[in-house]
Amino acid sequence: MKQAIALFRKDLSSEIRTRYAINSLLMFIIVTISVILYAIGQEKISDYLTGGLLWVIVFFTAMSGLSRTFVSEEERGTVMALQLSATPETVLSGKFMFNLVLMFSMNIIILVLYSLLFEAFVLKNLSLFLAAYLLGNIGIASASTVIAAIISKAGSKGTLYPVLAFPILLPLMLTLIETTKMSMDGTPFDESLVELAVLGSYNVVMIAASYLLFDIIWKD
Amino acid sequence: MNNYSLSVSGLTKVFGRRLIFRGIDLEITGPGIYGISGINGSGKSTFVKIIAGLLTPSKGAVEHKLNGKKAEDEELPGIIGLASPYLMLYDEFTAEENIDFFSKVRGGKFSSERMRNLFDYFGLTERKDDLLKTYSSGMKQRVKFIFALQHQPSLLILDEPVSNLDIAGKNQIYDMVRDYACEHVVIVASNEESDLALCSRVIYLGDYKNNGNGEGR
């Protein structure tokens, strides 16, 4: 665990020095929200649609930023030094921690901006939404991390990432959209346990599969 | 000092339909300097990468043993040190931060005294707090030696060790290699006559394109 934390701290420090992901992600969030606002104009859109659009922004933000942890190592050629020094479990854990922090930071910004700019986005059961948001972020970060490791070895990294991530993240996104809708309706927490259990199970399966597969992905 | 031994049996590597080498057998049971040679493209770097666990062979096996017991994959970072021109460290960090990070991520015991001694030995103490991107290629090569030696690996692999180095730098590396090989195994992959002159045994990879045995030419 100490080794994984060392890798996480290195990635965080590297990100602060190089701004490899943060700047482009912030710009992406601002541009996407602006485009949606311009597209809507004076039209009145349904409440549920705002809930769905939130997850569209979250999905594409993850797609544009979370691959960089592995892609930057591959592009700069530092991956070999890492392979020589760290076990695959250390690398996956460290990169997962970094992606989790990046995902949470970006999604807090998205949520704040979204709540301020979209009047129709009103959550009647905030605790349900926050529980789903927490589980959803973990799910997106875990799936995105292992997909990033796969695509970092490929030639067309940029286009391959969302293509590969979409089918894997689809069940998660559909459940998150459904849970957001329930939060907007004010559905009580205990009536939403099935959806939350699906999100929790998705995370367990994805994290377990990542650790099982990563050894093969990381070598060669 | 660990009782380290390396066993390579029937090692074959094929990229697509191109045979790199076939049927390499090698037993190293004690300290010393062992050479890997061959023309450009003969697979020297591929061979050392397989030994270091960075590539998987198409056929054959590599076994690292410590005190007679097979080392598991997760133990390899502590056993192997590799320095080569194609190894890249983090440009946005200082040399000291790089070594410190790799030591932490590797785990095990970290000796700041050893790190200081290595920076002294390679003449980088005054520049250790400078970002790596400000270093010359020769200086970066020296940092890679510190990276490879910091954890006192049982197997030190040097691929083209003196590339980018001046005459004084080359002699310094040769002294270091001779000294280190008194207690550890050192594998040198190179075409330089002066590098191979250090080795007690040399394998010529060109002889492994078919079924030949190129050892000890």
Short mmCIF file of C-alpha atoms in Angstrom, two decimals:
data_model
loop_
_atom_site.label_atom_id
_atom_site.label_comp_id
_atom_site.label_asym_id
_atom_site.label_seq_id
_atom_site.Cartn_x
_atom_site.Cartn_y
_atom_site.Cartn_z
CA MET A 1 0.00 0.00 0.00
CA LYS A 2 2.88 2.38 0.83
CA GLN A 3 4.28 1.82 -2.67
CA ALA A 4 0.91 2.59 -4.28
CA ILE A 5 0.63 5.80 -2.23
CA ALA A 6 4.14 6.76 -3.41
CA LEU A 7 2.99 6.32 -7.02
CA PHE A 8 -0.19 8.28 -6.35
CA ARG A 9 1.83 11.14 -4.82
CA LYS A 10 4.20 11.10 -7.78
CA ASP A 11 1.29 11.32 -10.23
CA LEU A 12 -0.32 14.12 -8.25
CA SER A 13 2.94 16.05 -8.04
CA SER A 14 3.60 15.44 -11.75
CA GLU A 15 0.09 16.68 -12.61
CA ILE A 16 0.57 19.83 -10.55
CA ARG A 17 3.89 20.53 -12.32
CA THR A 18 2.90 19.63 -15.88
CA ARG A 19 -0.89 20.34 -15.86
CA TYR A 20 -1.12 17.38 -18.23
CA ALA A 21 -4.81 16.69 -17.53
CA ILE A 22 -6.25 19.38 -15.24
CA ASN A 23 -6.19 22.33 -17.66
CA SER A 24 -7.71 20.45 -20.57
CA LEU A 25 -10.34 18.88 -18.33
CA LEU A 26 -11.40 22.23 -16.88
CA MET A 27 -11.63 23.71 -20.37
CA PHE A 28 -13.60 20.68 -21.52
CA ILE A 29 -16.12 21.07 -18.68
CA ILE A 30 -16.62 24.79 -19.30
CA VAL A 31 -16.94 24.37 -23.08
CA THR A 32 -19.37 21.44 -22.81
CA ILE A 33 -21.66 23.17 -20.32
CA SER A 34 -21.56 26.36 -22.43
CA VAL A 35 -22.48 24.45 -25.61
CA ILE A 36 -25.43 22.80 -23.86
CA LEU A 37 -26.61 26.17 -22.53
CA TYR A 38 -26.36 27.75 -25.99
CA ALA A 39 -28.13 24.76 -27.56
CA ILE A 40 -31.00 24.98 -25.09
CA GLY A 41 -31.33 28.76 -25.37
CA GLN A 42 -34.68 29.94 -24.06
CA GLU A 43 -36.30 26.51 -24.50
CA LYS A 44 -37.80 24.82 -21.47
CA ILE A 45 -36.33 21.32 -21.19
CA SER A 46 -37.69 18.53 -19.02
CA ASP A 47 -36.22 17.96 -15.56
CA TYR A 48 -35.27 14.40 -16.41
CA LEU A 49 -33.32 15.53 -19.45
CA THR A 50 -31.08 17.72 -17.28
CA GLY A 51 -30.32 14.65 -15.15
CA GLY A 52 -29.34 12.68 -18.24
CA LEU A 53 -27.22 15.52 -19.64
CA LEU A 54 -25.27 15.67 -16.38
CA TRP A 55 -24.04 12.12 -16.92
CA VAL A 56 -23.22 12.83 -20.57
CA ILE A 57 -20.84 15.57 -19.37
CA VAL A 58 -19.40 13.29 -16.67
CA PHE A 59 -18.86 10.46 -19.19
CA PHE A 60 -17.04 12.59 -21.76
CA THR A 61 -15.00 14.37 -19.09
CA ALA A 62 -13.82 10.97 -17.86
CA MET A 63 -13.06 9.96 -21.45
CA SER A 64 -10.97 13.04 -22.09
CA GLY A 65 -8.97 12.92 -18.86
CA LEU A 66 -8.65 9.56 -17.19
CA SER A 67 -6.63 7.85 -19.90
CA ARG A 68 -3.75 10.24 -19.37
CA THR A 69 -2.32 8.48 -16.32
CA PHE A 70 -1.18 5.58 -18.47
CA VAL A 71 -0.91 7.30 -21.85
CA SER A 72 1.53 9.91 -20.50
CA GLU A 73 3.79 7.17 -19.10
CA GLU A 74 3.73 5.40 -22.46
CA GLU A 75 4.27 8.55 -24.54
CA ARG A 76 7.17 9.76 -22.42
CA GLY A 77 8.74 6.29 -22.33
CA THR A 78 8.79 6.16 -18.51
CA VAL A 79 6.67 3.02 -18.47
CA MET A 80 9.76 0.79 -18.53
CA ALA A 81 11.28 2.39 -15.42
CA LEU A 82 7.94 1.86 -13.70
CA GLN A 83 7.75 -1.77 -14.85
CA LEU A 84 11.24 -2.36 -13.48
CA SER A 85 10.47 -0.81 -10.10
CA ALA A 86 6.87 -1.59 -9.24
CA THR A 87 4.68 -4.66 -9.15
CA PRO A 88 1.54 -4.58 -11.35
CA GLU A 89 -0.69 -4.36 -8.24
CA THR A 90 1.21 -1.27 -7.04
CA VAL A 91 0.84 0.41 -10.44
CA LEU A 92 -2.88 -0.32 -10.74
CA SER A 93 -3.60 0.78 -7.15
CA GLY A 94 -1.58 4.01 -7.51
CA LYS A 95 -3.14 4.92 -10.85
CA PHE A 96 -6.63 4.04 -9.59
CA MET A 97 -6.16 6.33 -6.56
CA PHE A 98 -5.03 9.17 -8.82
CA ASN A 99 -7.94 8.70 -11.24
CA LEU A 100 -10.36 8.56 -8.32
CA VAL A 101 -9.13 11.87 -6.95
CA LEU A 102 -9.13 13.44 -10.44
CA MET A 103 -12.65 12.12 -11.10
CA PHE A 104 -14.02 13.40 -7.79
CA SER A 105 -12.40 16.82 -8.20
CA MET A 106 -13.73 17.27 -11.72
CA ASN A 107 -17.18 15.97 -10.86
CA ILE A 108 -17.54 18.28 -7.88
CA ILE A 109 -16.82 21.19 -10.26
CA ILE A 110 -19.31 19.79 -12.80
CA LEU A 111 -21.99 19.36 -10.12
CA VAL A 112 -21.55 22.86 -8.71
CA LEU A 113 -21.61 24.51 -12.16
CA TYR A 114 -24.53 22.35 -13.24
CA SER A 115 -26.60 23.12 -10.14
CA LEU A 116 -25.98 26.85 -10.59
CA LEU A 117 -26.69 27.02 -14.33
CA PHE A 118 -29.57 24.58 -14.80
CA GLU A 119 -32.68 25.67 -12.92
CA ALA A 120 -34.57 22.51 -13.84
CA PHE A 121 -31.97 20.35 -12.09
CA VAL A 122 -33.57 20.03 -8.64
CA LEU A 123 -32.81 17.08 -6.40
CA LYS A 124 -35.56 16.23 -3.97
CA ASN A 125 -33.61 13.37 -2.36
CA LEU A 126 -30.06 14.70 -2.10
CA SER A 127 -28.70 11.84 0.02
CA LEU A 128 -29.74 9.27 -2.60
CA PHE A 129 -28.12 11.29 -5.35
CA LEU A 130 -24.87 11.71 -3.36
CA ALA A 131 -24.70 7.97 -2.62
CA ALA A 132 -25.17 7.21 -6.34
CA TYR A 133 -22.68 9.94 -7.26
CA LEU A 134 -20.07 8.46 -4.91
CA LEU A 135 -20.55 4.90 -6.21
CA GLY A 136 -20.72 6.13 -9.80
CA ASN A 137 -17.43 7.99 -9.52
CA ILE A 138 -15.73 4.92 -8.11
CA GLY A 139 -17.16 2.80 -10.94
CA ILE A 140 -16.13 5.21 -13.69
CA ALA A 141 -12.64 5.63 -12.21
CA SER A 142 -12.07 1.87 -11.85
CA ALA A 143 -13.31 1.00 -15.35
CA SER A 144 -11.50 3.93 -16.94
CA THR A 145 -8.20 3.06 -15.26
CA VAL A 146 -8.00 -0.47 -16.61
CA ILE A 147 -9.26 0.61 -20.07
CA ALA A 148 -6.59 3.34 -20.07
CA ALA A 149 -3.94 0.69 -19.42
CA ILE A 150 -5.21 -1.30 -22.42
CA ILE A 151 -5.42 1.62 -24.85
CA SER A 152 -2.03 3.06 -23.83
CA LYS A 153 -0.47 0.14 -25.74
CA ALA A 154 -2.52 0.88 -28.88
CA GLY A 155 -1.74 3.22 -31.78
CA SER A 156 -4.94 5.29 -31.96
CA LYS A 157 -5.32 6.00 -28.27
CA GLY A 158 -7.67 9.00 -28.47
CA THR A 159 -10.43 7.39 -30.52
CA LEU A 160 -10.15 3.93 -29.03
CA TYR A 161 -10.74 5.04 -25.44
CA PRO A 162 -14.42 6.11 -25.61
CA VAL A 163 -15.20 3.30 -28.08
CA LEU A 164 -13.85 0.68 -25.69
CA ALA A 165 -15.20 2.38 -22.56
CA PHE A 166 -18.76 2.91 -23.80
CA PRO A 167 -20.03 -0.72 -23.67
CA ILE A 168 -18.24 -1.30 -20.35
CA LEU A 169 -19.62 1.86 -18.74
CA LEU A 170 -23.11 1.58 -20.28
CA PRO A 171 -24.75 -0.48 -17.47
CA LEU A 172 -23.24 1.89 -14.91
CA MET A 173 -24.38 5.03 -16.76
CA LEU A 174 -27.93 3.69 -17.25
CA THR A 175 -28.21 2.90 -13.53
CA LEU A 176 -26.81 6.32 -12.62
CA ILE A 177 -29.28 8.09 -14.90
CA GLU A 178 -32.11 6.06 -13.36
CA THR A 179 -30.95 6.85 -9.80
CA THR A 180 -30.64 10.55 -10.65
CA LYS A 181 -34.22 10.47 -11.96
CA MET A 182 -35.34 8.84 -8.70
CA SER A 183 -33.50 11.51 -6.69
CA MET A 184 -35.29 14.21 -8.70
CA ASP A 185 -38.62 12.49 -8.01
CA GLY A 186 -37.83 12.33 -4.29
CA THR A 187 -37.95 8.53 -4.13
CA PRO A 188 -37.10 7.40 -0.57
CA PHE A 189 -33.68 5.88 0.06
CA ASP A 190 -35.01 2.43 0.99
CA GLU A 191 -36.92 2.16 -2.30
CA SER A 192 -33.72 2.75 -4.26
CA LEU A 193 -31.62 0.04 -2.65
CA VAL A 194 -31.73 -2.19 -5.74
CA GLU A 195 -30.16 0.54 -7.91
CA LEU A 196 -27.53 1.27 -5.26
CA ALA A 197 -26.79 -2.45 -4.96
CA VAL A 198 -26.29 -2.61 -8.75
CA LEU A 199 -23.83 0.28 -8.55
CA GLY A 200 -21.98 -1.34 -5.63
CA SER A 201 -21.85 -4.71 -7.40
CA TYR A 202 -20.57 -3.10 -10.58
CA ASN A 203 -17.71 -1.56 -8.60
CA VAL A 204 -16.80 -4.85 -6.92
CA VAL A 205 -16.82 -6.73 -10.24
CA MET A 206 -14.87 -4.02 -12.06
CA ILE A 207 -12.19 -3.65 -9.36
CA ALA A 208 -11.79 -7.44 -9.02
CA ALA A 209 -11.59 -7.91 -12.82
CA SER A 210 -9.04 -5.07 -13.06
CA TYR A 211 -6.69 -6.71 -10.56
CA LEU A 212 -7.08 -10.09 -12.26
CA LEU A 213 -6.41 -8.73 -15.76
CA PHE A 214 -3.84 -6.05 -15.09
CA ASP A 215 -0.87 -8.40 -14.81
CA ILE A 216 -1.46 -9.49 -18.43
CA ILE A 217 -2.15 -5.95 -19.69
CA TRP A 218 0.89 -4.43 -17.98
CA LYS A 219 3.48 -6.81 -19.46
CA ASP A 220 4.46 -6.72 -23.16
CA MET B 1 25.02 -10.74 -0.29
CA ASN B 2 22.33 -13.05 -1.68
CA ASN B 3 23.25 -16.28 -3.38
CA TYR B 4 21.79 -15.38 -6.76
CA SER B 5 21.66 -17.55 -9.87
CA LEU B 6 20.10 -17.15 -13.31
CA SER B 7 18.92 -19.96 -15.51
CA VAL B 8 17.83 -19.43 -19.11
CA SER B 9 16.60 -22.41 -21.09
CA GLY B 10 15.59 -22.67 -24.72
CA LEU B 11 14.90 -18.95 -24.99
CA THR B 12 13.27 -18.03 -28.29
CA LYS B 13 11.75 -14.75 -29.40
CA VAL B 14 9.74 -14.15 -32.55
CA PHE B 15 8.17 -10.80 -33.49
CA GLY B 16 5.40 -11.56 -35.96
CA ARG B 17 7.12 -13.85 -38.48
CA ARG B 18 10.61 -12.54 -37.76
CA LEU B 19 12.85 -14.77 -35.67
CA ILE B 20 15.04 -12.73 -33.31
CA PHE B 21 16.87 -15.63 -31.67
CA ARG B 22 16.22 -19.27 -30.95
CA GLY B 23 17.23 -21.76 -28.27
CA ILE B 24 19.46 -19.71 -25.97
CA ASP B 25 20.59 -21.64 -22.89
CA LEU B 26 22.51 -19.89 -20.15
CA GLU B 27 23.44 -20.74 -16.57
CA ILE B 28 24.93 -18.12 -14.29
CA THR B 29 25.63 -19.37 -10.81
CA GLY B 30 28.05 -16.87 -9.37
CA PRO B 31 29.24 -13.26 -9.46
CA GLY B 32 30.92 -12.01 -12.60
CA ILE B 33 30.49 -10.03 -15.80
CA TYR B 34 28.69 -11.70 -18.68
CA GLY B 35 28.43 -10.22 -22.15
CA ILE B 36 25.72 -10.25 -24.78
CA SER B 37 26.86 -9.22 -28.22
CA GLY B 38 25.63 -9.19 -31.80
CA ILE B 39 25.13 -6.93 -34.76
CA ASN B 40 22.47 -4.21 -34.75
CA GLY B 41 19.03 -5.80 -34.70
CA SER B 42 20.34 -9.12 -33.41
CA GLY B 43 18.13 -8.85 -30.33
CA LYS B 44 20.50 -7.75 -27.54
CA SER B 45 17.94 -5.36 -26.03
CA THR B 46 15.16 -7.90 -26.54
CA PHE B 47 17.23 -10.50 -24.71
CA VAL B 48 17.96 -8.27 -21.71
CA LYS B 49 14.32 -7.14 -21.57
CA ILE B 50 13.23 -10.79 -21.37
CA ILE B 51 15.79 -11.41 -18.61
CA ALA B 52 14.48 -8.35 -16.75
CA GLY B 53 10.88 -9.58 -17.05
CA LEU B 54 9.82 -6.71 -19.33
CA LEU B 55 9.03 -8.99 -22.27
CA THR B 56 7.73 -12.52 -22.37
CA PRO B 57 9.62 -15.02 -24.51
CA SER B 58 7.91 -16.83 -27.38
CA LYS B 59 9.40 -20.07 -26.07
CA GLY B 60 11.69 -21.06 -23.22
CA ALA B 61 11.99 -19.84 -19.66
CA VAL B 62 13.98 -17.51 -17.45
CA GLU B 63 14.41 -18.39 -13.81
CA HIS B 64 15.91 -16.12 -11.17
CA LYS B 65 16.89 -17.90 -7.97
CA LEU B 66 17.78 -16.45 -4.60
CA ASN B 67 19.44 -18.82 -2.16
CA GLY B 68 18.27 -21.73 -4.30
CA LYS B 69 14.61 -20.64 -4.29
CA LYS B 70 12.84 -19.42 -7.43
CA ALA B 71 12.10 -15.71 -7.24
CA GLU B 72 8.47 -14.77 -7.90
CA ASP B 73 7.53 -12.00 -10.34
CA GLU B 74 6.72 -9.56 -7.54
CA GLU B 75 10.25 -10.00 -6.16
CA LEU B 76 11.93 -9.00 -9.44
CA PRO B 77 11.94 -5.21 -8.85
CA GLY B 78 14.13 -5.80 -5.80
CA ILE B 79 16.45 -8.24 -7.57
CA ILE B 80 17.06 -6.59 -10.93
CA GLY B 81 18.59 -3.24 -11.83
CA LEU B 82 18.70 -2.10 -15.45
CA ALA B 83 20.31 0.90 -17.12
CA SER B 84 20.02 1.58 -20.82
CA PRO B 85 19.71 4.53 -23.22
CA TYR B 86 16.03 3.71 -23.92
CA LEU B 87 15.10 3.83 -20.24
CA MET B 88 13.40 7.14 -19.47
CA LEU B 89 13.02 8.82 -16.10
CA TYR B 90 10.71 11.69 -15.17
CA ASP B 91 11.90 14.97 -16.70
CA GLU B 92 9.64 17.11 -14.52
CA PHE B 93 11.35 15.88 -11.33
CA THR B 94 14.87 16.42 -10.03
CA ALA B 95 17.38 13.58 -10.15
CA GLU B 96 17.06 13.08 -6.40
CA GLU B 97 13.24 13.07 -6.56
CA ASN B 98 13.40 10.44 -9.31
CA ILE B 99 15.64 8.13 -7.29
CA ASP B 100 13.63 8.72 -4.13
CA PHE B 101 10.35 7.95 -5.95
CA PHE B 102 11.60 4.74 -7.56
CA SER B 103 13.02 3.56 -4.22
CA LYS B 104 9.69 4.15 -2.50
CA VAL B 105 7.64 2.50 -5.22
CA ARG B 106 10.02 -0.49 -5.19
CA GLY B 107 9.61 -0.91 -1.45
CA GLY B 108 12.24 -2.51 0.74
CA LYS B 109 14.91 -0.66 2.65
CA PHE B 110 15.90 2.78 1.39
CA SER B 111 19.37 4.06 2.20
CA SER B 112 19.78 7.81 1.80
CA GLU B 113 23.49 7.33 2.50
CA ARG B 114 23.80 4.99 -0.48
CA MET B 115 21.95 7.52 -2.64
CA ARG B 116 24.36 10.27 -1.53
CA ASN B 117 27.36 8.03 -2.22
CA LEU B 118 26.08 7.19 -5.70
CA PHE B 119 25.45 10.85 -6.56
CA ASP B 120 28.99 11.57 -5.32
CA TYR B 121 30.48 8.69 -7.32
CA PHE B 122 28.82 9.79 -10.55
CA GLY B 123 29.67 13.45 -9.94
CA LEU B 124 26.07 14.64 -9.79
CA THR B 125 25.81 15.88 -6.19
CA GLU B 126 25.82 19.55 -7.19
CA ARG B 127 23.11 19.01 -9.80
CA LYS B 128 20.91 16.55 -7.87
CA ASP B 129 18.29 19.22 -7.14
CA ASP B 130 17.99 20.30 -10.77
CA LEU B 131 15.12 19.10 -12.93
CA LEU B 132 16.10 16.16 -15.11
CA LYS B 133 15.02 18.04 -18.24
CA THR B 134 17.97 20.41 -17.73
CA TYR B 135 20.49 17.52 -17.83
CA SER B 136 22.68 16.59 -20.79
CA SER B 137 22.27 13.10 -22.27
CA GLY B 138 25.49 11.95 -20.55
CA MET B 139 24.26 13.20 -17.18
CA LYS B 140 20.91 11.48 -17.70
CA GLN B 141 22.79 8.28 -18.44
CA ARG B 142 24.57 8.60 -15.07
CA VAL B 143 21.26 9.09 -13.26
CA LYS B 144 20.10 5.85 -14.89
CA PHE B 145 23.09 4.09 -13.31
CA ILE B 146 22.05 5.44 -9.91
CA PHE B 147 18.48 4.24 -10.65
CA ALA B 148 19.85 0.77 -11.44
CA LEU B 149 22.23 0.58 -8.46
CA GLN B 150 20.32 2.29 -5.63
CA HIS B 151 18.67 -0.92 -4.36
CA GLN B 152 21.86 -3.02 -4.74
CA PRO B 153 20.31 -5.53 -7.15
CA SER B 154 21.57 -9.10 -7.31
CA LEU B 155 21.48 -8.83 -11.11
CA LEU B 156 22.67 -5.65 -12.77
CA ILE B 157 21.83 -5.39 -16.47
CA LEU B 158 23.59 -2.76 -18.55
CA ASP B 159 22.46 -2.29 -22.13
CA GLU B 160 24.90 -0.13 -24.16
CA PRO B 161 26.30 1.19 -20.86
CA VAL B 162 28.77 3.73 -22.21
CA SER B 163 26.62 5.36 -24.88
CA ASN B 164 26.49 9.16 -24.38
CA LEU B 165 29.51 9.07 -22.05
CA ASP B 166 32.90 10.73 -22.46
CA ILE B 167 36.22 8.89 -21.91
CA ALA B 168 36.32 9.73 -18.19
CA GLY B 169 32.71 8.63 -17.83
CA LYS B 170 33.41 5.34 -19.61
CA ASN B 171 36.35 4.54 -17.32
CA GLN B 172 34.26 5.40 -14.29
CA ILE B 173 31.56 2.94 -15.44
CA TYR B 174 34.13 0.22 -16.12
CA ASP B 175 35.57 0.65 -12.60
CA MET B 176 32.10 0.53 -11.12
CA VAL B 177 31.18 -2.61 -13.11
CA ARG B 178 34.38 -4.44 -12.11
CA ASP B 179 33.84 -3.52 -8.49
CA TYR B 180 30.14 -4.45 -8.46
CA ALA B 181 30.78 -7.78 -10.22
CA CYS B 182 32.98 -8.96 -7.34
CA GLU B 183 29.81 -9.75 -5.39
CA HIS B 184 26.99 -9.57 -7.94
CA VAL B 185 26.05 -10.74 -11.41
CA VAL B 186 26.44 -8.12 -14.14
CA ILE B 187 25.17 -8.62 -17.69
CA VAL B 188 26.49 -6.22 -20.32
CA ALA B 189 24.79 -6.03 -23.72
CA SER B 190 26.97 -4.16 -26.15
CA ASN B 191 28.96 -4.13 -29.37
CA GLU B 192 31.81 -2.04 -27.97
CA GLU B 193 35.06 -4.00 -27.78
CA SER B 194 36.01 -2.19 -24.57
CA ASP B 195 32.70 -3.20 -22.92
CA LEU B 196 33.06 -6.83 -23.93
CA ALA B 197 36.69 -6.91 -22.73
CA LEU B 198 35.29 -6.71 -19.18
CA CYS B 199 33.32 -9.92 -19.61
CA SER B 200 34.44 -13.38 -18.60
CA ARG B 201 31.95 -14.94 -20.99
CA VAL B 202 30.20 -13.55 -24.08
CA ILE B 203 27.15 -14.81 -25.94
CA TYR B 204 26.92 -13.84 -29.64
CA LEU B 205 23.25 -13.61 -30.54
CA GLY B 206 23.90 -13.84 -34.27
CA ASP B 207 24.66 -17.53 -33.75
CA TYR B 208 21.18 -18.14 -32.39
CA LYS B 209 19.29 -17.26 -35.55
CA ASN B 210 19.20 -20.96 -36.42
CA ASN B 211 20.11 -23.70 -33.99
CA GLY B 212 23.72 -22.82 -33.37
CA ASN B 213 25.39 -22.29 -30.05
CA GLY B 214 27.33 -19.05 -30.05
CA GLU B 215 28.74 -19.18 -26.57
CA GLY B 216 32.30 -18.28 -25.70
CA ARG B 217 33.50 -17.18 -29.08
#
